[in-house]
Short mmCIF file of C-alpha atoms and ligand atoms in Angstrom, two decimals:
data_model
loop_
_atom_site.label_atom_id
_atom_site.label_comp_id
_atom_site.label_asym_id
_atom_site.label_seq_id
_atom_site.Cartn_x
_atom_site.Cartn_y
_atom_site.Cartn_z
CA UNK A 1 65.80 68.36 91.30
CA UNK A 2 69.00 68.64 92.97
CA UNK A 3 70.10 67.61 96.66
CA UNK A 4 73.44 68.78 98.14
CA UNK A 5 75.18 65.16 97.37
CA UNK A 6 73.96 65.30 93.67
CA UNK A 7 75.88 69.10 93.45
CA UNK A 8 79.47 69.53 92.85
CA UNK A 9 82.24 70.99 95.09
CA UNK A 10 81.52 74.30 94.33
CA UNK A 11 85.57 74.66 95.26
CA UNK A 12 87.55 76.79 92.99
CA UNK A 13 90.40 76.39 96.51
CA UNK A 14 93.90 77.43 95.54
CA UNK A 15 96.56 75.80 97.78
CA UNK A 16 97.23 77.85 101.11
CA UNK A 17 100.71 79.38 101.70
CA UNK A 18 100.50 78.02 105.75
CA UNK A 19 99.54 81.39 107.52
CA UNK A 20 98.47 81.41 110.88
CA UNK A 21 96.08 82.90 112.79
CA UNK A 22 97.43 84.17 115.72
CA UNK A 23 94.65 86.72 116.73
CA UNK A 24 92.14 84.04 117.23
CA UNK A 25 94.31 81.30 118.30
CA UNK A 26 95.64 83.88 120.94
CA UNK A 27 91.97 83.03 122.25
CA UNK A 28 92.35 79.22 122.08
CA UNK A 29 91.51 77.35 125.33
CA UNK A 30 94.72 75.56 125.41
CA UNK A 31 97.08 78.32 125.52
CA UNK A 32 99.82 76.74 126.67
CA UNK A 33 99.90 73.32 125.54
CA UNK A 34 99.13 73.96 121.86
CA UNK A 35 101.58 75.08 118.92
CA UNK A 36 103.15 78.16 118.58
CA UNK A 37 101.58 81.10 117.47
CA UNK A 38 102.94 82.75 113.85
CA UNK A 39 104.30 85.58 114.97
CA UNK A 40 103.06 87.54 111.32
CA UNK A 41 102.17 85.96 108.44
CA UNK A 42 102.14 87.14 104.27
CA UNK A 43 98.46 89.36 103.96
CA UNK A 44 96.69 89.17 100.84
CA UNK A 45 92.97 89.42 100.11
CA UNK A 46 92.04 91.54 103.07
CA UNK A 47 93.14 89.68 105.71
CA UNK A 48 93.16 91.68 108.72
CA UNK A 49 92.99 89.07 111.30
CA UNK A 50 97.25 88.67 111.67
CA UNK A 51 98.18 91.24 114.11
CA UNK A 52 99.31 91.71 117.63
CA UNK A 53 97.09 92.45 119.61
CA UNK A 54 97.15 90.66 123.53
CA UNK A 55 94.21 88.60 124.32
CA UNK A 56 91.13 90.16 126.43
CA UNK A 57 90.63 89.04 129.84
CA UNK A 58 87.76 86.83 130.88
CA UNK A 59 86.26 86.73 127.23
CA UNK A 60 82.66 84.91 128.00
CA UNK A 61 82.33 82.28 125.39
CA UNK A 62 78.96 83.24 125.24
CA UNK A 63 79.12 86.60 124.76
CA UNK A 64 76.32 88.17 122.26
CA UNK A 65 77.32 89.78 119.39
CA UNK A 66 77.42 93.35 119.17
CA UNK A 67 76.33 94.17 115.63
CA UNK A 68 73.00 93.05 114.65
CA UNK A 69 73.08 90.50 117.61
CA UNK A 70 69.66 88.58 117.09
CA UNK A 71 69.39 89.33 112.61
CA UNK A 72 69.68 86.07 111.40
CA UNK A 73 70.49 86.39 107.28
CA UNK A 74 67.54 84.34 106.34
CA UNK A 75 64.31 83.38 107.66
CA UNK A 76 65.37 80.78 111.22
CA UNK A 77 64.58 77.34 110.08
CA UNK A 78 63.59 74.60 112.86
CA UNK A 79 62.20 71.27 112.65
CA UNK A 80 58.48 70.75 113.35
CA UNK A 81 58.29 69.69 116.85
CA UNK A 82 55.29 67.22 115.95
CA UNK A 83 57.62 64.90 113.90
CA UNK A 84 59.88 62.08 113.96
CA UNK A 85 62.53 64.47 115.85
CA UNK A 86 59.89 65.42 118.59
CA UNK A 87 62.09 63.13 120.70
CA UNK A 88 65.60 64.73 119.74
CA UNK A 89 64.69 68.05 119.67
CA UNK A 90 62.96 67.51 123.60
CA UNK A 91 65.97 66.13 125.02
CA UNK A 92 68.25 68.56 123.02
CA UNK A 93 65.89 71.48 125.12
CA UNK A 94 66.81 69.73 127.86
CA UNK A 95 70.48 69.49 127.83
CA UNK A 96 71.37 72.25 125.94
CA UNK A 97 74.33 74.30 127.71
CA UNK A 98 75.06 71.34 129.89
CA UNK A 99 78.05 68.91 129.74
CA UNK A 100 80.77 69.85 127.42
CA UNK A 101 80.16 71.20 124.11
CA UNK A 102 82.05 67.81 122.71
CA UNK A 103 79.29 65.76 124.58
CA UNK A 104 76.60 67.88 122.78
CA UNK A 105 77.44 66.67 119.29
CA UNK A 106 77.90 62.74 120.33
CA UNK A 107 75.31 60.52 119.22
CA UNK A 108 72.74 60.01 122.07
CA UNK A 109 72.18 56.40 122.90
CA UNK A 110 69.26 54.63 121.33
CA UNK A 111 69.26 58.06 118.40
CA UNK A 112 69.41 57.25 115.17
CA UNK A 113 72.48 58.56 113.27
CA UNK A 114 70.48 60.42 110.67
CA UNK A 115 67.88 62.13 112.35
CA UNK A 116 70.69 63.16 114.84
CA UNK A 117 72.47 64.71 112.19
CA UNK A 118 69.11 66.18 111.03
CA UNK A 119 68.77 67.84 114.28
CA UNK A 120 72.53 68.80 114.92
CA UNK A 121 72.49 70.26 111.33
CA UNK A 122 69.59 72.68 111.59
CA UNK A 123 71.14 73.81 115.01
CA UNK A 124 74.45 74.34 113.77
CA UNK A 125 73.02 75.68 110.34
CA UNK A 126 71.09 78.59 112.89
CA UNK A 127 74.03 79.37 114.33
CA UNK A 128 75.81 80.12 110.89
CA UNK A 129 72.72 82.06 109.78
CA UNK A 130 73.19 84.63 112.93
CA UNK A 131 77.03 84.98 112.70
CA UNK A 132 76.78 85.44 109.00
CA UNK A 133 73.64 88.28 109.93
CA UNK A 134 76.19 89.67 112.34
CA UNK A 135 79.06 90.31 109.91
CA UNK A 136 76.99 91.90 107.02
CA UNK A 137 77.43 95.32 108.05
CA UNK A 138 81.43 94.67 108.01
CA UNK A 139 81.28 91.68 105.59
CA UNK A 140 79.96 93.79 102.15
CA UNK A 141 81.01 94.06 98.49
CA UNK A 142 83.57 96.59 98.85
CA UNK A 143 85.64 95.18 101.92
CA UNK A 144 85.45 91.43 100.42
CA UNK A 145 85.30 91.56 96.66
CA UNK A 146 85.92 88.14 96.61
CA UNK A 147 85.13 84.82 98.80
CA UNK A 148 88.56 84.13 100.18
CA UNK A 149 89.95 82.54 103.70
CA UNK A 150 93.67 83.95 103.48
CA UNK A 151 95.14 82.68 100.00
CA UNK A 152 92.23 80.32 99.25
CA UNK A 153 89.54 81.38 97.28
CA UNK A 154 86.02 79.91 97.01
CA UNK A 155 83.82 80.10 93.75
CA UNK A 156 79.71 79.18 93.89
CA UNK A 157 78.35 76.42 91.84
CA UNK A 158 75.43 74.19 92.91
CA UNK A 159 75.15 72.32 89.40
CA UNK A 160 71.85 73.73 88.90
CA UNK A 161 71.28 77.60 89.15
CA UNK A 162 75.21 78.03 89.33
CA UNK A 163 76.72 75.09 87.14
CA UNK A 164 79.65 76.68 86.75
CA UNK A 165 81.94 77.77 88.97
CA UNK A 166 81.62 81.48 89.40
CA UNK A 167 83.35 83.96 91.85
CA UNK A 168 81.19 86.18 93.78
CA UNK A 169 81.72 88.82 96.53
CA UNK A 170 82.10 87.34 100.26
CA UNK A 171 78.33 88.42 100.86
CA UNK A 172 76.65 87.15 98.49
CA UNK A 173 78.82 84.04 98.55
CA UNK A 174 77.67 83.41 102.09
CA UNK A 175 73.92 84.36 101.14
CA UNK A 176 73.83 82.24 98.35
CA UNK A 177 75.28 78.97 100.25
CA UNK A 178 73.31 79.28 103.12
CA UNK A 179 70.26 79.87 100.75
CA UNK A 180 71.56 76.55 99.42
CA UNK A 181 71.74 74.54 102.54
CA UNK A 182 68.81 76.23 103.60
CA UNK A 183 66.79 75.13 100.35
CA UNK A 184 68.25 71.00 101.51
CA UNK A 185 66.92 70.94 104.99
CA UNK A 186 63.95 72.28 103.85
CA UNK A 187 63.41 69.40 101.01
CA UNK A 188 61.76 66.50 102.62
CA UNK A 189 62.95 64.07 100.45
CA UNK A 190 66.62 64.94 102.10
CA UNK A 191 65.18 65.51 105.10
CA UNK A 192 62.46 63.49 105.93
CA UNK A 193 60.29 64.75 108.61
CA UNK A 194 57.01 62.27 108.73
CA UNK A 195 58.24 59.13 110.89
CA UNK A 196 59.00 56.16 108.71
CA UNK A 197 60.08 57.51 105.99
CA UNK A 198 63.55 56.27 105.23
CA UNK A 199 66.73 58.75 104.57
CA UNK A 200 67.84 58.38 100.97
CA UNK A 201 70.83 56.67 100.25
CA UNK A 202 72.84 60.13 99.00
CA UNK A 203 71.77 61.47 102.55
CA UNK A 204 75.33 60.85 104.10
CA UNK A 205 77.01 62.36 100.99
CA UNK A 206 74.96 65.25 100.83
CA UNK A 207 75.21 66.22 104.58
CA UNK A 208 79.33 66.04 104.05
CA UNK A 209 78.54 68.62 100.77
CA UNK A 210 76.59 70.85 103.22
CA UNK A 211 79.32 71.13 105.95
CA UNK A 212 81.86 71.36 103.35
CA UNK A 213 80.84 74.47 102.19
CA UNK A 214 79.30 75.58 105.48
CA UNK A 215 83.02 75.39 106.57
CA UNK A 216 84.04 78.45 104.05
CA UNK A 217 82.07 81.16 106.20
CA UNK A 218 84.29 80.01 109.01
CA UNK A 219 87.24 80.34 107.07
CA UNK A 220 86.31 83.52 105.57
CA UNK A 221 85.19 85.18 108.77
CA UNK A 222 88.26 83.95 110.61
CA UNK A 223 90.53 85.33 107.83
CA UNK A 224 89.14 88.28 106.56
CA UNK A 225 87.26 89.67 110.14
CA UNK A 226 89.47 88.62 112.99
CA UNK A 227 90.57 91.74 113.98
CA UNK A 228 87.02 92.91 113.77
CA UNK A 229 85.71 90.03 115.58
CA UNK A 230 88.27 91.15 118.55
CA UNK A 231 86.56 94.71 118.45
CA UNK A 232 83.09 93.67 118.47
CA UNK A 233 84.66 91.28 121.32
CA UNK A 234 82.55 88.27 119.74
CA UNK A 235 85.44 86.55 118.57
CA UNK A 236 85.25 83.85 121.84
CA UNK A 237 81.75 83.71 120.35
CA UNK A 238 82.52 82.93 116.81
CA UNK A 239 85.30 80.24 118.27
CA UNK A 240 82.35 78.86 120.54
CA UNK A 241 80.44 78.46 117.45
CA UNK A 242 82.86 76.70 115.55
CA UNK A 243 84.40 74.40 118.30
CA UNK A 244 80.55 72.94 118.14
CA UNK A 245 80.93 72.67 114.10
CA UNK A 246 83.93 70.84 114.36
CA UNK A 247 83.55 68.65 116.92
CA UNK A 248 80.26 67.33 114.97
CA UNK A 249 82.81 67.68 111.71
CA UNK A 250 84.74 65.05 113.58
CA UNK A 251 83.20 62.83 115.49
CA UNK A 252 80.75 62.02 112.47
CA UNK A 253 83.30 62.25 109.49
CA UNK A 254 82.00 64.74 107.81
CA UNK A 255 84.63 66.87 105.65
CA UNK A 256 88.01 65.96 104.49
CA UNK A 257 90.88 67.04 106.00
CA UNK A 258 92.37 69.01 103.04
CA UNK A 259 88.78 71.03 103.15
CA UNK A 260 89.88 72.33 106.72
CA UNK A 261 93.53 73.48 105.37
CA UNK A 262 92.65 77.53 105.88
CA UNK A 263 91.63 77.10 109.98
CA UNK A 264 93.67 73.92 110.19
CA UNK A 265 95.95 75.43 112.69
CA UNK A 266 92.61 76.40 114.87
CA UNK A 267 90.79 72.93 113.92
CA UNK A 268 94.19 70.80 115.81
CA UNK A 269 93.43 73.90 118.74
CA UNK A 270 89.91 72.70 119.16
CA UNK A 271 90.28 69.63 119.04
CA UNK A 272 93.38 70.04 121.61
CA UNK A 273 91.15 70.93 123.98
CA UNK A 274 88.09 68.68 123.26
CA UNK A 275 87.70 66.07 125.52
CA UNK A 276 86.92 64.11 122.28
CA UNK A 277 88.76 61.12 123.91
CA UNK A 278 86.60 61.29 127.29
ZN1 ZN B 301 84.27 89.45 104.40
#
């Protein structure tokens, strides 16, 4: 069988030109302290998300989507709440939407590191599964032939139904990797769920594999949908959402820097504005 540290990279990443993202870094919370926006930038592979346009006023970080708001793209998954992350998943009821959004991915004290992550990954996992429900009426075959954030592109392979690296359309690129991670948390032999049972060792390795590629819908959608994202007005949503990946990206190690190249200039923007430090 295969877990998500036994598959390959799935990368077929060409080296980025450094564009910017100036649409959604218009958005950023430190507007004044971070770096300068990119006034314009080269466009290839549908990128629409360089423009112009002035930021909204007010933009509610939580503001619902507009297009398919509550369609997840598969079926939600949650852990049981009768298992050994009854006790996580309680106090994450309890304290979700309070403190910062940096102190919701820190380690809580007397949690163990791997069922946190567990629990953080589902939760982050959902919110990918929404967003990427969102964009499918404006994410489809025709308008992203390809699976591309700016001038990287991304090709599929999981080593067992894909073991070589093949391109596919944005859609079904997203589809098929959050099929992927979907198919890991659900595999109790990554993700234990009776208490005692001990994490295997290629646990670490294949939660960094998961958020690897679970990065590549944020650099697609960031690339390729920005401008849309400004007309739905969810794009302070879609920033919300991946301020919370990062900051769990970072504060538990989990992808390499050179992975984050295509949003790096909204990844230093985040983490600006953290309160990491605190
Ligand atoms: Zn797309």
């Amino acid at each position: 069988m295969t877990s998500a540290a036994e598959a390959d990279s799935g990368a077929g990443v060409n080296p980025g030109n450094g564009r910017t993202l100036p649409t959604l870094l218009q958005y950023a919370d430190v507007p004044s302290t971070g770096p300068k926006l990119g006034a314009s930038a080269p466009v290839d592979c549908h990128c629409s998300l360089v423009g112009t346009l002035e930021p909204r006023q007010s933009a509610d970080p939580r503001q619902s989507l507009t297009t398919g708001a509550d369609a997840t793209l598969l079926p939600p998954r949650k852990l049981p709440t009768n298992s050994r992350y009854a006790a996580l998943l309680a106090m994450r009821g309890r304290t979700l939407g309070s403190g910062g959004l940096y102190d919701q991915v820190r380690l809580p004290p007397g949690a163990s590191e791997d069922e946190w992550l567990a629990v953080k990954t589902v939760e982050i996992f959902g919110e990918l599964n929404l967003l990427t429900g969102a964009f499918r009426d404006i994410c489809t075959q025709e308008s992203c032939p390809k699976m591309c954030a700016g001038t990287f592109e991304y090709r599929w392979a999981d080593g067992v139904k894909y073991p070589k690296a093949v391109r596919m359309s944005a859609p079904l690129y997203m589809e098929t990797l959050l099929s992927w991670v979907d198919e890991q948390l659900g595999d109790e032999k990554f993700l234990p769920v009776e208490p005692g049972i001990p994490f295997v060792a290629s646990y670490r390795k294949g939660m960094r594999t998961i958020y690897k590629r679970l990065f590549r819908i944020f650099a697609h959608l960031c690339h390729s949908h920005g401008q849309e994202m400004v007309e739905m007005e969810c794009d302070a949503h879609v920033k919300h959402c991946f301020r919370h990946f990062i900051y769990m990206v970072k504060e538990f190690n989990l992808v390499e820097d050179s992975e984050l190249d295509p949003l790096k200039e909204l990844v230093t923007m985040c983490m600006a504005s953290s309160g990491a430090a605190a």
